[in-house]
C-alpha positions as CSV (number, residue, x, y, z in Angstrom):
1,M,-14.2,-8.9,-4.3
2,R,-13.1,-5.7,-6.1
3,L,-11.1,-3.0,-4.5
4,R,-13.0,0.3,-4.5
5,H,-11.3,2.9,-2.7
6,V,-7.8,3.5,-1.4
7,T,-8.6,5.6,1.9
8,I,-6.0,8.1,3.3
9,D,-6.3,9.5,6.5
10,C,-5.6,13.3,6.7
11,A,-6.2,16.7,8.4
12,D,-8.2,18.5,5.6
13,P,-10.0,16.0,3.1
14,Y,-10.8,18.4,0.8
15,E,-7.5,20.3,0.2
16,L,-5.6,17.1,0.0
17,A,-8.1,15.5,-2.4
18,T,-7.5,18.8,-4.3
19,F,-3.8,18.1,-4.6
20,W,-4.4,14.4,-5.6
21,S,-7.2,15.4,-8.3
22,R,-4.8,17.9,-9.9
23,L,-2.0,15.4,-9.6
24,T,-3.9,12.5,-11.3
25,G,-6.2,14.3,-13.6
26,W,-9.3,12.3,-11.9
27,P,-11.9,14.8,-10.7
28,I,-13.4,15.2,-7.0
29,S,-16.8,13.6,-6.5
30,G,-19.6,16.4,-7.5
31,I,-21.3,15.7,-3.9
32,D,-18.1,16.6,-2.0
33,Q,-17.4,20.2,-0.7
34,P,-14.7,21.9,1.1
35,G,-15.1,21.3,5.2
36,D,-16.3,17.7,4.4
37,D,-15.2,14.9,6.4
38,E,-14.6,12.5,3.4
39,V,-13.9,13.4,0.0
40,L,-13.5,10.9,-3.0
41,V,-11.4,11.5,-5.9
42,E,-13.1,9.4,-8.6
43,A,-10.8,7.0,-10.7
44,P,-11.6,5.8,-14.1
45,D,-13.6,2.4,-13.8
46,P,-12.0,0.0,-12.8
47,V,-9.2,1.7,-11.0
48,P,-10.1,2.2,-7.4
49,G,-10.6,5.9,-6.2
50,L,-8.8,7.8,-3.6
51,L,-11.0,8.7,-0.4
52,F,-9.6,11.2,2.0
53,V,-10.9,11.0,5.4
54,R,-10.5,13.3,8.3
55,V,-8.9,12.2,11.5
56,P,-8.1,13.9,14.5
57,E,-4.5,12.8,15.1
58,P,-1.5,13.9,12.9
59,R,0.7,11.5,11.0
60,S,3.2,10.3,13.3
61,A,5.2,7.7,11.1
62,K,6.6,6.4,7.9
63,N,3.7,5.3,5.9
64,R,3.4,1.4,5.8
65,V,1.5,1.3,2.3
66,H,2.2,3.9,-0.2
67,L,0.9,4.3,-3.9
68,D,3.6,3.6,-7.0
69,W,2.5,5.8,-10.0
70,K,3.7,5.0,-13.6
71,P,3.7,8.0,-15.7
72,D,1.2,8.1,-18.8
73,G,2.2,10.6,-21.6
74,R,5.1,12.2,-19.7
75,S,8.4,11.1,-18.5
76,R,9.0,10.3,-14.8
77,D,11.3,13.3,-14.4
78,E,8.3,15.6,-15.8
79,E,5.8,14.0,-13.7
80,V,8.2,14.5,-10.6
81,E,8.6,18.5,-11.5
82,R,4.8,18.7,-12.0
83,A,4.3,16.9,-8.6
84,V,6.5,19.4,-7.1
85,S,5.0,22.4,-8.6
86,L,1.5,21.1,-7.1
87,G,3.0,20.9,-3.8
88,A,4.6,17.8,-3.3
89,T,8.1,17.4,-2.0
90,I,11.0,15.3,-2.8
91,H,11.5,12.7,0.1
92,E,14.4,10.4,-1.5
93,D,15.6,10.1,-5.0
94,H,16.5,6.8,-6.4
95,R,17.1,7.8,-10.1
96,G,20.1,6.2,-11.5
97,P,21.9,5.9,-14.7
98,E,20.3,5.0,-18.0
99,D,16.9,6.5,-16.8
100,R,16.5,3.9,-14.2
101,G,15.2,4.1,-10.7
102,W,12.2,6.1,-9.0
103,V,11.6,9.1,-7.0
104,T,10.0,9.0,-3.5
105,L,7.9,12.2,-2.6
106,R,5.6,13.3,0.0
107,D,1.9,15.0,-0.5
108,P,1.3,18.1,1.3
109,E,0.2,16.1,4.3
110,G,3.7,14.2,4.1
111,N,2.1,10.9,2.9
112,E,4.8,9.1,0.6
113,F,4.2,8.3,-2.9
114,C,6.6,7.0,-5.6
115,I,6.9,8.0,-9.3
116,E,8.5,5.3,-11.4
117,R,10.0,5.4,-14.9
118,Q,7.7,4.8,-17.6
């Protein structure tokens, strides 16, 4: 078997997919529109896509699973700054001396993700 998508429950799939599309540089599927209940951000093969699915209940607890991202072409700190400029917020900063560590952020709906050093 091969992992096809990472699915993220959310209140507004298109809006959240737009954030992740801007952050990753991956496109939103051409068939998805604002107001859709499911919106796919298409990753380059063989990476799994990010599928955002509308659910009625709000997020109520810490994520049990989150995504860890490694910068490609930018430093960790540049990616953190870029993520914040796109609407993410810093949740926990674990950067240490000598460029070690990572930063845990939250997307616009509060889902945690980490940006690690290169």
